[in-house]
mmCIF file of C-alpha atoms and ligand atoms in Angstrom:
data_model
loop_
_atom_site.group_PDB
_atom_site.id
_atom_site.type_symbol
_atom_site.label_atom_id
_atom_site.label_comp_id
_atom_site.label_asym_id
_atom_site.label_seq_id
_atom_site.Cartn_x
_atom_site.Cartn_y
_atom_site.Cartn_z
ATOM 1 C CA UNK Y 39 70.090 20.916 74.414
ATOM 2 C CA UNK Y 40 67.204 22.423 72.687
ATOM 3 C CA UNK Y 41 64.278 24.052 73.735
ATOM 4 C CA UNK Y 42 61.749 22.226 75.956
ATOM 5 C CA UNK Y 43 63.366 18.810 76.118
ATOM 6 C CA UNK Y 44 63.129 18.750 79.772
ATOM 7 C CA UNK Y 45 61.399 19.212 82.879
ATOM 8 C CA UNK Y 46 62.550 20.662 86.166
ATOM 9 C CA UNK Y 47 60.527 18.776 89.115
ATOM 10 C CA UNK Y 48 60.266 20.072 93.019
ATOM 11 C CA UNK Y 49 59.407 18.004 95.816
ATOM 12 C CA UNK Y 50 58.881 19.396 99.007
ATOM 13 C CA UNK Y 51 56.217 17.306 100.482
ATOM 14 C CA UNK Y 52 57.746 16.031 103.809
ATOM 15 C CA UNK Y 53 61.268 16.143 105.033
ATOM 16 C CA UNK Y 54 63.313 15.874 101.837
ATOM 17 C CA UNK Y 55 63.487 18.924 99.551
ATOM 18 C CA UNK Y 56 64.169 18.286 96.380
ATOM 19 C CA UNK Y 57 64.576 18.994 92.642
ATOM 20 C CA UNK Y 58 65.663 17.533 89.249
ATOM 21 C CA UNK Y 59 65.504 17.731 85.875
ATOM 22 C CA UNK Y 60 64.245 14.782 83.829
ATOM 23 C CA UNK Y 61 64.013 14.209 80.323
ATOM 24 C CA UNK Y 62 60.928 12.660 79.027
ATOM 25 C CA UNK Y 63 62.139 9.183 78.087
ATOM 26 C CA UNK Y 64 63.521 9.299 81.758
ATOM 27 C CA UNK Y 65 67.024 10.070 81.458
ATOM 28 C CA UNK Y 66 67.987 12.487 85.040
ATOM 29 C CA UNK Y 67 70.271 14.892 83.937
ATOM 30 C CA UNK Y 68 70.157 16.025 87.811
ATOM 31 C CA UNK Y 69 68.666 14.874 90.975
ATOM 32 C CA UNK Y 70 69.495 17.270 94.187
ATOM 33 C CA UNK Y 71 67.862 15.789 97.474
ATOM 34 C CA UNK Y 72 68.668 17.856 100.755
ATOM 35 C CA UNK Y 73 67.965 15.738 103.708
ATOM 36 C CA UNK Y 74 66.536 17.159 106.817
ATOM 37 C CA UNK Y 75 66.827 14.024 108.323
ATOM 38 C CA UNK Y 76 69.402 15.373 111.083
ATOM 39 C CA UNK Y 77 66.813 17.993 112.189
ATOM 40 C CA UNK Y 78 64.189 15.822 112.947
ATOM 41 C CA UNK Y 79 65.906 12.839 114.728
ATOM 42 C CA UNK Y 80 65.553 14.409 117.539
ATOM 43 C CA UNK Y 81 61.802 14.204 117.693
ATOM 44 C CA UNK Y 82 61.826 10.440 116.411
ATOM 45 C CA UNK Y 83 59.710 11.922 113.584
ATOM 46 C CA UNK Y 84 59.082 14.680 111.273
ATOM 47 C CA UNK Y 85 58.210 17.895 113.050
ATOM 48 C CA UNK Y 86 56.227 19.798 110.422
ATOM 49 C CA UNK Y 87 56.995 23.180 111.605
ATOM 50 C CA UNK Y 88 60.553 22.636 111.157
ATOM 51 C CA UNK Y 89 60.596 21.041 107.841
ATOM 52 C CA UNK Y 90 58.544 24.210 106.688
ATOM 53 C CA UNK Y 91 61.012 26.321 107.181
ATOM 54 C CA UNK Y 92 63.611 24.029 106.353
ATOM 55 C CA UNK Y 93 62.638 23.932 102.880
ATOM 56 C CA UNK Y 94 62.228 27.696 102.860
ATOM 57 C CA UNK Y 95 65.652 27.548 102.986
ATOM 58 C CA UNK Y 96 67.082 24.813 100.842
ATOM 59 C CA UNK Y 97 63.814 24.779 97.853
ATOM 60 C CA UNK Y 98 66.190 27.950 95.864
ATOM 61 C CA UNK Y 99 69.557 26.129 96.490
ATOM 62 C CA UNK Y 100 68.111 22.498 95.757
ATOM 63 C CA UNK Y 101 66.864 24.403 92.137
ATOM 64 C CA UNK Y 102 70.006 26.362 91.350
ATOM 65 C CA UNK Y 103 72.105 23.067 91.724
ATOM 66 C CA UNK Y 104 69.605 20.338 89.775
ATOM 67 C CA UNK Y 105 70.194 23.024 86.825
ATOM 68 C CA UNK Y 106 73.689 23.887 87.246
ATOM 69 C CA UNK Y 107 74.476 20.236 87.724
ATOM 70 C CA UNK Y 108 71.874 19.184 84.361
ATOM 71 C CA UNK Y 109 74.196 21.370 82.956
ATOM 72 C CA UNK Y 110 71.081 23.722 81.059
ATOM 73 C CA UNK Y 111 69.646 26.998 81.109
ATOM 74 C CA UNK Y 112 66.174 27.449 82.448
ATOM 75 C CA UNK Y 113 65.120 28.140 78.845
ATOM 76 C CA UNK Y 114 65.755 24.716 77.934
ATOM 77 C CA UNK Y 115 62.894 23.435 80.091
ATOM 78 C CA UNK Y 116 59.273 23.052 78.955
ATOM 79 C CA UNK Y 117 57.586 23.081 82.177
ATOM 80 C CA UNK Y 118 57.847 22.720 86.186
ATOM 81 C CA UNK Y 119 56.286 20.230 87.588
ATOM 82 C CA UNK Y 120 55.935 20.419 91.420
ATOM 83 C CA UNK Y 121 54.099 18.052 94.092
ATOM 84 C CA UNK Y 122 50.668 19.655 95.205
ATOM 85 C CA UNK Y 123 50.289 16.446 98.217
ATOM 86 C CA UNK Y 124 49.251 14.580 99.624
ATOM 87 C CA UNK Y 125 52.082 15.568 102.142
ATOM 88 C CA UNK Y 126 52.003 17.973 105.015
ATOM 89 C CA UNK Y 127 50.910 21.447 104.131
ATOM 90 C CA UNK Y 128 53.114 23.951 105.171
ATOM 91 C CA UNK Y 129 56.220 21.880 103.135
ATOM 92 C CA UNK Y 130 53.983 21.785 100.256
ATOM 93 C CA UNK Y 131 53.317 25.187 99.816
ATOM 94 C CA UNK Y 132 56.759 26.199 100.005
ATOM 95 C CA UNK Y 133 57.222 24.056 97.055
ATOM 96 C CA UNK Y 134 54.445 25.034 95.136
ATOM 97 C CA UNK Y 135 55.090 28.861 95.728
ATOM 98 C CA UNK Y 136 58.482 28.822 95.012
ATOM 99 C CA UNK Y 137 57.758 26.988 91.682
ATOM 100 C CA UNK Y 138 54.995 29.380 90.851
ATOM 101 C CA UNK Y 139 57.587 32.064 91.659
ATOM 102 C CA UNK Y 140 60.265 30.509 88.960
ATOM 103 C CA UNK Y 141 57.996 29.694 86.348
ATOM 104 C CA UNK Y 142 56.493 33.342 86.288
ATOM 105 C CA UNK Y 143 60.049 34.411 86.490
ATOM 106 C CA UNK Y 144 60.910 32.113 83.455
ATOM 107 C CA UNK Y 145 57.511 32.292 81.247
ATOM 108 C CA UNK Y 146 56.874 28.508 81.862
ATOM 109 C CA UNK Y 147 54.020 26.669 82.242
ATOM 110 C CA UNK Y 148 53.633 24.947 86.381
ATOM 111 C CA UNK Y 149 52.008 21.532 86.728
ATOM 112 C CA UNK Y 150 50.778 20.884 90.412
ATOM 113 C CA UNK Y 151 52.046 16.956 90.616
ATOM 114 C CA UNK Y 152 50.371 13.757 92.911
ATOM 115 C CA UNK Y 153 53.246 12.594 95.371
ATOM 116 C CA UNK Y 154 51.947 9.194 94.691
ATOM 117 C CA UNK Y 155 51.874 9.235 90.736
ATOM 118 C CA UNK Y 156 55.539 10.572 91.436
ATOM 119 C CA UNK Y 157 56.555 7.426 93.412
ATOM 120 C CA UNK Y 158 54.687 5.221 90.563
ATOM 121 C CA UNK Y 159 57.133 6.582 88.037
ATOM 122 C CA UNK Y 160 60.274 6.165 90.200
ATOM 123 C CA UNK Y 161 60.497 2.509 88.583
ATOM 124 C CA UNK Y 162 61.075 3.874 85.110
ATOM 125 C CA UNK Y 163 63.621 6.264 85.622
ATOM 126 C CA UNK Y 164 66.669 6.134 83.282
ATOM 127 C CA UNK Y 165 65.653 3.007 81.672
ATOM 128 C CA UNK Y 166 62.008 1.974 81.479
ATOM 129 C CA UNK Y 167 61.688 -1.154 83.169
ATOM 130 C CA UNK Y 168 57.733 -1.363 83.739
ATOM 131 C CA UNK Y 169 55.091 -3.718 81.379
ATOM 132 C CA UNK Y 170 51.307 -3.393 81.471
ATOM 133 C CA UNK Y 171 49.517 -4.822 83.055
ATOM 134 C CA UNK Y 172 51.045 -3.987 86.411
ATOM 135 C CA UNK Y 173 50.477 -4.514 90.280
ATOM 136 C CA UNK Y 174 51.710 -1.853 92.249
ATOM 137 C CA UNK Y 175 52.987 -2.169 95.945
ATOM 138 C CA UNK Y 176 53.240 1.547 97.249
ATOM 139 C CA UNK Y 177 55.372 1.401 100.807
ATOM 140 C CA UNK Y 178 56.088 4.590 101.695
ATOM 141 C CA UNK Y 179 56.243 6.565 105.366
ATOM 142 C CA UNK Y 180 52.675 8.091 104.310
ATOM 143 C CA UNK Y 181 50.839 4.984 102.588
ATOM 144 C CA UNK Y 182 50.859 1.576 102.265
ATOM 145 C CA UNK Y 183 48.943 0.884 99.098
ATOM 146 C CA UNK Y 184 48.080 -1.267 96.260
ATOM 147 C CA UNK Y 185 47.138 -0.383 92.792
ATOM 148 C CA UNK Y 186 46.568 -2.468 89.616
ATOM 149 C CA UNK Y 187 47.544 -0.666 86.306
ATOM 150 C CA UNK Y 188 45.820 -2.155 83.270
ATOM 151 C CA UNK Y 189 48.126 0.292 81.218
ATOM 152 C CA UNK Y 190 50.160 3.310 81.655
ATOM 153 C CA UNK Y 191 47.349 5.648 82.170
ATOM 154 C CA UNK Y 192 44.841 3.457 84.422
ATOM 155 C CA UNK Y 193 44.967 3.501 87.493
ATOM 156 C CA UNK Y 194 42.603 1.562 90.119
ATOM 157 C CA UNK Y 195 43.455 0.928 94.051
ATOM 158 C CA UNK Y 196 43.016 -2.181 94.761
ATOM 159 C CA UNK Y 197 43.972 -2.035 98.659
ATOM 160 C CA UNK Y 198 45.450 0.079 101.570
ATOM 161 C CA UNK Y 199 45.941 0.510 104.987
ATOM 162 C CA UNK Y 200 43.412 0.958 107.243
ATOM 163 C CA UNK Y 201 45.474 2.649 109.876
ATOM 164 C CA UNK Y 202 49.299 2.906 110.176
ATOM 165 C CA UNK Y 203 51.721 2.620 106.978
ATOM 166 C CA UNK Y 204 54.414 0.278 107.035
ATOM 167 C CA UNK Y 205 57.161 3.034 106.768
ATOM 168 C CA UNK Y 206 55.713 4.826 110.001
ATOM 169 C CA UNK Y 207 55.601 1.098 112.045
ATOM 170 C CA UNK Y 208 58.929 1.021 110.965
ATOM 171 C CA UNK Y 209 59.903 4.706 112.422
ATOM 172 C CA UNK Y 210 57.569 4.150 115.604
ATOM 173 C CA UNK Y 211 59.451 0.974 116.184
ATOM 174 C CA UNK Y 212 62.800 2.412 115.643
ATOM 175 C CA UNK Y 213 61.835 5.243 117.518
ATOM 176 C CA UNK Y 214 60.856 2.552 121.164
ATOM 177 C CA UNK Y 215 64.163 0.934 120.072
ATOM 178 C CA UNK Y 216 65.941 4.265 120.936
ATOM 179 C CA UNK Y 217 67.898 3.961 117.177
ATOM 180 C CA UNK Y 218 66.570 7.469 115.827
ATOM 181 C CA UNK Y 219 64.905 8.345 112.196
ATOM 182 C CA UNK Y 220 64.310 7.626 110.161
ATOM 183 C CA UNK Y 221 63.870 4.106 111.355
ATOM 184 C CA UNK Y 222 64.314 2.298 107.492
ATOM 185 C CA UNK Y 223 67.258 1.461 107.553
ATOM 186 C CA UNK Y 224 68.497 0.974 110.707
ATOM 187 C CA UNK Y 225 65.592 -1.437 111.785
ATOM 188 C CA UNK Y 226 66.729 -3.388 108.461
ATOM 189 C CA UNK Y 227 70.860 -3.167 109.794
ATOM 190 C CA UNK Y 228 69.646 -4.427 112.778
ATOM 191 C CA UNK Y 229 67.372 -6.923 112.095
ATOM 192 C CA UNK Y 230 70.270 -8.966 110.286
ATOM 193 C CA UNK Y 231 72.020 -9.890 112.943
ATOM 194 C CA UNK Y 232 69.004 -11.264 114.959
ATOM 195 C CA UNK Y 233 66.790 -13.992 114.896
ATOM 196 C CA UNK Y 234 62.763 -14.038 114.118
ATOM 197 C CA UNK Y 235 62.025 -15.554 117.816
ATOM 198 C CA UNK Y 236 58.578 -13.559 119.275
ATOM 199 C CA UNK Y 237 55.922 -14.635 116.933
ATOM 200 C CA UNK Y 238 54.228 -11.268 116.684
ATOM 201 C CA UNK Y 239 50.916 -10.916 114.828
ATOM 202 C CA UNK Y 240 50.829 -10.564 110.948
ATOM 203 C CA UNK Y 241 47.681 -8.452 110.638
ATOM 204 C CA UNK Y 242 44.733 -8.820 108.501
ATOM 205 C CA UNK Y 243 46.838 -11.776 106.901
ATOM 206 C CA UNK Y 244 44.515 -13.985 105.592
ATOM 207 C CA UNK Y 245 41.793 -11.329 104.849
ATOM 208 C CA UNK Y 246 41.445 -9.601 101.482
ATOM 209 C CA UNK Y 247 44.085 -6.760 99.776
ATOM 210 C CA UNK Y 248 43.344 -4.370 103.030
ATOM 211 C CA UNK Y 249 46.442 -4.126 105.281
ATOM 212 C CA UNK Y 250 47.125 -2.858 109.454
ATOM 213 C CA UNK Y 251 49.796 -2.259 111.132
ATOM 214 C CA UNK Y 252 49.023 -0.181 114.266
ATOM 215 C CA UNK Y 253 48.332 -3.709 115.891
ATOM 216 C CA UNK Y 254 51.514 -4.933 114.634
ATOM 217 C CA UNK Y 255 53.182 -1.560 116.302
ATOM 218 C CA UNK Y 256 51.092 -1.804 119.566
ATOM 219 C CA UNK Y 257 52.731 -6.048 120.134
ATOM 220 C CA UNK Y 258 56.382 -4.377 119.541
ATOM 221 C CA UNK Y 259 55.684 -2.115 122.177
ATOM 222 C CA UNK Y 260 54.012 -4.859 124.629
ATOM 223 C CA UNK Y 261 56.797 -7.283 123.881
ATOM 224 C CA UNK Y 262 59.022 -4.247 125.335
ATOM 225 C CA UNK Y 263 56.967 -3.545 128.154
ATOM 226 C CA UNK Y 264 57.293 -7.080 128.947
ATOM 227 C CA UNK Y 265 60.978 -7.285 129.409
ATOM 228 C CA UNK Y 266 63.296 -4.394 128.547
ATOM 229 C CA UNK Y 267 66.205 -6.473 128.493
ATOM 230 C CA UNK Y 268 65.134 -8.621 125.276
ATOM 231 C CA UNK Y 269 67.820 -8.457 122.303
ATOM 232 C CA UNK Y 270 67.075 -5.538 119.905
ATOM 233 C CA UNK Y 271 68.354 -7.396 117.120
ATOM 234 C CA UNK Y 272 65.934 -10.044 117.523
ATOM 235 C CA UNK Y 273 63.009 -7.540 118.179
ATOM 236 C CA UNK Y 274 63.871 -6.118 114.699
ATOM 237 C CA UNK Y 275 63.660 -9.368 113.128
ATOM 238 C CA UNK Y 276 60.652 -10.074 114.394
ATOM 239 C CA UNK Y 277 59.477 -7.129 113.337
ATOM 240 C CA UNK Y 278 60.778 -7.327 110.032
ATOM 241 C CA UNK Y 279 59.848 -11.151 108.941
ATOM 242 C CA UNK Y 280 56.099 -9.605 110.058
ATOM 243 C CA UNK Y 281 56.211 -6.945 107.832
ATOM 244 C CA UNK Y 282 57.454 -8.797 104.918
ATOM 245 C CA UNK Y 283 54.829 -11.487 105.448
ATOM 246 C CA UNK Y 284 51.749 -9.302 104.939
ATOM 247 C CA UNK Y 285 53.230 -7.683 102.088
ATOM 248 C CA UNK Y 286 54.511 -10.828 99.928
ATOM 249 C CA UNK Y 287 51.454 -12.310 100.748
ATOM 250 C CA UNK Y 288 48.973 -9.655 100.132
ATOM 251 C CA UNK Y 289 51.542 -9.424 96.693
ATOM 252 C CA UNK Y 290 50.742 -12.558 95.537
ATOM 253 C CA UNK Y 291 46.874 -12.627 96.317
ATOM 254 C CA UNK Y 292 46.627 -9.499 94.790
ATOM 255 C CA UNK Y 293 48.461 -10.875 91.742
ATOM 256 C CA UNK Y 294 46.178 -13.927 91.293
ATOM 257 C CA UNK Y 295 43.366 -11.526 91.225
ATOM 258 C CA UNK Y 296 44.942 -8.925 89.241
ATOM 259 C CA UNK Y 297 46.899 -10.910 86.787
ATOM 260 C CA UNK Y 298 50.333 -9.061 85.931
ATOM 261 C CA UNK Y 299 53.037 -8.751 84.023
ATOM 262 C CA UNK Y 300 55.036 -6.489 86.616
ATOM 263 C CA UNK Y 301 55.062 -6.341 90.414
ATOM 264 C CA UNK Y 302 56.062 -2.956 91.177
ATOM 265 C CA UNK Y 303 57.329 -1.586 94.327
ATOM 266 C CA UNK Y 304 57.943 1.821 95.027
ATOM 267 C CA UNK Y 305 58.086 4.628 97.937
ATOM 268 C CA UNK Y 306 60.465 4.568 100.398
ATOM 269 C CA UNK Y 307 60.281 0.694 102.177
ATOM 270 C CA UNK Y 308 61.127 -0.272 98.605
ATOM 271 C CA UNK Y 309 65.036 0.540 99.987
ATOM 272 C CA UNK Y 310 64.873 -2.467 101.902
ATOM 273 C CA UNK Y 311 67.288 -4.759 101.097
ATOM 274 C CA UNK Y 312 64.738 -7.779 102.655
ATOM 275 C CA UNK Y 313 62.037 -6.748 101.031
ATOM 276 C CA UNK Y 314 63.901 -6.415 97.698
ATOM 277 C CA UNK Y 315 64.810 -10.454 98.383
ATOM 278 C CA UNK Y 316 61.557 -11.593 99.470
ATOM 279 C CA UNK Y 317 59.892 -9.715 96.550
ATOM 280 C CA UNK Y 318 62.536 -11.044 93.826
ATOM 281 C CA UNK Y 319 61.745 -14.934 95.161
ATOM 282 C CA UNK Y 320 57.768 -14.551 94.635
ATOM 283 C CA UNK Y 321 58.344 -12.916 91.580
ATOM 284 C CA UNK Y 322 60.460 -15.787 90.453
ATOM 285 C CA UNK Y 323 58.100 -18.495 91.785
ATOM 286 C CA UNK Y 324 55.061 -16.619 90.313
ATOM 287 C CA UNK Y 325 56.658 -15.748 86.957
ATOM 288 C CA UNK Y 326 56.573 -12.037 86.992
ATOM 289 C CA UNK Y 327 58.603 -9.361 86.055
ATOM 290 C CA UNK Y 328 59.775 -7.498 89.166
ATOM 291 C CA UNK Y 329 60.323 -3.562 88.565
ATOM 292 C CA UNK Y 330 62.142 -1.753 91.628
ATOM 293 C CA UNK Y 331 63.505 2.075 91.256
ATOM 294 C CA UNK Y 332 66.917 2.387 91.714
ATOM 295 C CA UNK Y 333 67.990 2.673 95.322
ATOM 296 C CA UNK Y 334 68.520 6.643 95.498
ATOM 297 C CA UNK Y 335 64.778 7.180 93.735
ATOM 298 C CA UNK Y 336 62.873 4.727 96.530
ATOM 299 C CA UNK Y 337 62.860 7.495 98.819
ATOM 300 C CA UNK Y 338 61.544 10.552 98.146
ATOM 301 C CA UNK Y 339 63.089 12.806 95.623
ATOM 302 C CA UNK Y 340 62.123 15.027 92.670
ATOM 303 C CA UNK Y 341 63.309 13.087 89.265
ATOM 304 C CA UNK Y 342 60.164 10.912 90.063
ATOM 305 C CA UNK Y 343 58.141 13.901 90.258
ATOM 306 C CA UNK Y 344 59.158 14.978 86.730
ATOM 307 C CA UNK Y 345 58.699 12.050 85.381
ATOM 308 C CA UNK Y 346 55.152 11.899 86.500
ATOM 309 C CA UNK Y 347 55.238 15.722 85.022
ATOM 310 C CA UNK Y 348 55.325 14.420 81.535
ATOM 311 C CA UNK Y 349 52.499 12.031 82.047
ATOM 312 C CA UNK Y 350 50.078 15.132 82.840
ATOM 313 C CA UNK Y 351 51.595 17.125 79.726
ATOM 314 C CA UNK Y 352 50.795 14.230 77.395
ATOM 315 C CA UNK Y 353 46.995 14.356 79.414
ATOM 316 C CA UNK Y 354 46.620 17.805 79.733
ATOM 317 C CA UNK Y 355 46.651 17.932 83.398
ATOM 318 C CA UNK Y 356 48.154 19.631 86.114
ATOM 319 C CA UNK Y 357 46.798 22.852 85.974
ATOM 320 C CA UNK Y 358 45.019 22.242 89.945
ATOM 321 C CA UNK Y 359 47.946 23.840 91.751
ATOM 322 C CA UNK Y 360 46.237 23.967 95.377
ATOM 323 C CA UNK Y 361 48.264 22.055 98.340
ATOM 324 C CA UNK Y 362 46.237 19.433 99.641
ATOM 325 C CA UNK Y 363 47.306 16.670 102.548
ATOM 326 C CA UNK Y 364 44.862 13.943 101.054
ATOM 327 C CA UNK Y 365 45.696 12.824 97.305
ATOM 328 C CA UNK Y 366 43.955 9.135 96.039
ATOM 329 C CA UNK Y 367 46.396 7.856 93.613
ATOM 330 C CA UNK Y 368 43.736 7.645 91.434
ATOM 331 C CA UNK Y 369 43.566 11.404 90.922
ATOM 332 C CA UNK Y 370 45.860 13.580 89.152
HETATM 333 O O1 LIG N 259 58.751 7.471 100.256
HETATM 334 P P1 LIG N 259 59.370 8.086 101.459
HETATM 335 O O2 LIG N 259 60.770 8.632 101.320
HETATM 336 O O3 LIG N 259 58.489 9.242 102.035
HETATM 337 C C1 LIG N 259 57.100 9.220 102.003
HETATM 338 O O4 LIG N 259 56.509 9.526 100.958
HETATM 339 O O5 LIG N 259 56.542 8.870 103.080
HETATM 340 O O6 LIG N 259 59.335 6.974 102.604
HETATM 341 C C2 LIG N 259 59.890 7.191 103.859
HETATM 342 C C3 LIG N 259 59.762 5.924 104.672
HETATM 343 C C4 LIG N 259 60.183 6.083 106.129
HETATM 344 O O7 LIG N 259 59.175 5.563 106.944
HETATM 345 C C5 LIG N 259 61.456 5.268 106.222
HETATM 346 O O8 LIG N 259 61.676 4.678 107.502
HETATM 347 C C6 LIG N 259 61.223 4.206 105.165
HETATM 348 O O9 LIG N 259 60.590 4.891 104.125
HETATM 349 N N1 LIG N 259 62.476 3.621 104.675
HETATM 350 C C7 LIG N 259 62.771 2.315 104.799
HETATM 351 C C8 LIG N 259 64.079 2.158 104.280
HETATM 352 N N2 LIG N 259 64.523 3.370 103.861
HETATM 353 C C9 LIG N 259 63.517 4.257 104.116
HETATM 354 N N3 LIG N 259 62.060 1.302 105.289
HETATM 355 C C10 LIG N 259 62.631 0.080 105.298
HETATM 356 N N4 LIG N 259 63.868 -0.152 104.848
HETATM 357 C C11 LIG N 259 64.636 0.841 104.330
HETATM 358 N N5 LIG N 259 65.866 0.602 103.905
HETATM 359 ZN ZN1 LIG N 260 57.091 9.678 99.265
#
């Protein structure tokens, strides 16, 4: 491997910390991602506190093993590129001090990284699959977003939740059903075996590229109130054919405004094996390209991060290494 080939990315920006090392056409030669997911279930959500110090902990380990495991020497790596937010604070400045700390240590170069470009770039890892012009659905536990790429370096939101993202209904609904965090994939398990039988609201369906789902939360919660003895499964699938009705159909309005080649779907909803179906159908009816990350790169993790790295080399940017909870994806 020779010189500066590669990038080494950190992410620390909620309960995962991570790190990888990504070459620039996208190839991971490592991706390390230590859960905390154990120490928060608990508190049926992140605690911040606790994943502070938890990645105090793990960021040096998480590093040591995406190089051993790449294989390389930190001399074969052009540059670190670590998330600056949006995320909660204290996790991202353990990540951004411990990168400053290693690239002063190795004479490289540190490039403070958007969370959300990171997630954008998930879909191209180890073989690009995105085309331009793209429509991006961003479902993550922090945002629920859409963006409309005219080309690789254009960026323009086109929509985005109000209040609640669909990734933090889904935890705050786990969380009532007693089933733990985060709430992903168990809501999804569950919801297979029951039947979409409560009618509850699809919000903001009809109305523009805006989404809500705190209203959408607030009826699960009612619908318990009501009668604690109604079927969990079936809850869940309620739930769940809600969900995936505002965000096919905000998909495809978005796409008739915002003609596409690719719908995109990234952050960490983009696991779900419904939404995965539901998306592949409109794409087919629609007759667009649908671009998904691999499974193990819809939730967080760090190859994204370098991958997004390389975009702000080839742009010059980067070099604002503050931590900072609120990131637009239309900023660096
Ligand atoms: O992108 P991510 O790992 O972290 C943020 O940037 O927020 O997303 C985490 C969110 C959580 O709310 C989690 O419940 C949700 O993604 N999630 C899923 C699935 N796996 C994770 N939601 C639905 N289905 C899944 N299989
Ligand atoms: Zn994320």
């Amino acid at each position: 491997m020779s010189t500066g080939e590669l990038i080494l990315g950190i992410e620390s920006s909620c309960d995962d910390t991570a790190a990888a090392v990504v070459a620039e056409d996208g190839t991971v030669l490592s991706s390390v991602i230590v859960s905390q997911a154990s120490l928060h279930d608990r508190y049926g959500g992140v605690y911040p506190e606790v994943a502070s110090r938890a990645h105090v902990d793990k960021a040096i380990p998480a590093v040591r093993m995406a190089i051993e495991d790449a294989g390389i020497r930190p001399k074969d790596l052009r540059a670190i590129g670590v998330t600056r937010g949006p995320g909660l604070i204290g996790s991202l400045m353990v990540g951004v001090d411990t990168a400053r700390g290693l690239g002063q240590g190795w004479g490289l170069p540190v490039l403070g990284i958007n969370h959300l470009r990171g997630h954008l770039r998930s879909a191209d890892l180890n073989e690009r699959r995105v085309s331009y012009p793209a429509l991006i659905l961003l479902v993550s536990g922090g945002h629920t977003l859409l963006a409309h790429m005219r080309d690789q370096d254009t960026i323009s939101l086109v929509g985005s939740t109000r209040d609640d993202s669909v990734g933090e209904a889904y935890d705050k609904v786990a969380r009532m059903l007693g089933l733990g965090y985060p709430g992903g994939p168990v809501i999804d398990r569950l919801a297979l075996q029951g039947q979409d039988r409560f009618g509850l609201p699809r919000p903001m369906l009809g109305d523009g590229l805006n989404f809500s789902f705190s209203g959408l939360k607030t009826a699960v919660r009612r619908l318990l109130e009501s009668d604690p003895n109604l079927e969990a499964a079936d809850v869940a699938a309620s739930f769940v054919a809600a969900c995936l009705d505002v965000l096919t159909q905000k998909c495809e309005r978005a796409l008739v405004e915002y003609p596409s080649e690719s719908l995109v779907i990234v952050g960490g909803v983009a696991a779900s094996p419904q939404l995965r179906e539901v998306a592949g159908k409109l794409c087919e009816s629609l007759d667009v390209k649908l671009c998904l990350p691999p499974l193990k790169w819809s939730t967080d993790n760090a190859a994204m991060i370098a991958l997004a790295a390389w975009d702000y080399v080839r742009a010059g940017q980067g070099t604002d290494l503050a931590p900072t909870s609120r990131l637009s994806i239309e900023q660096y």
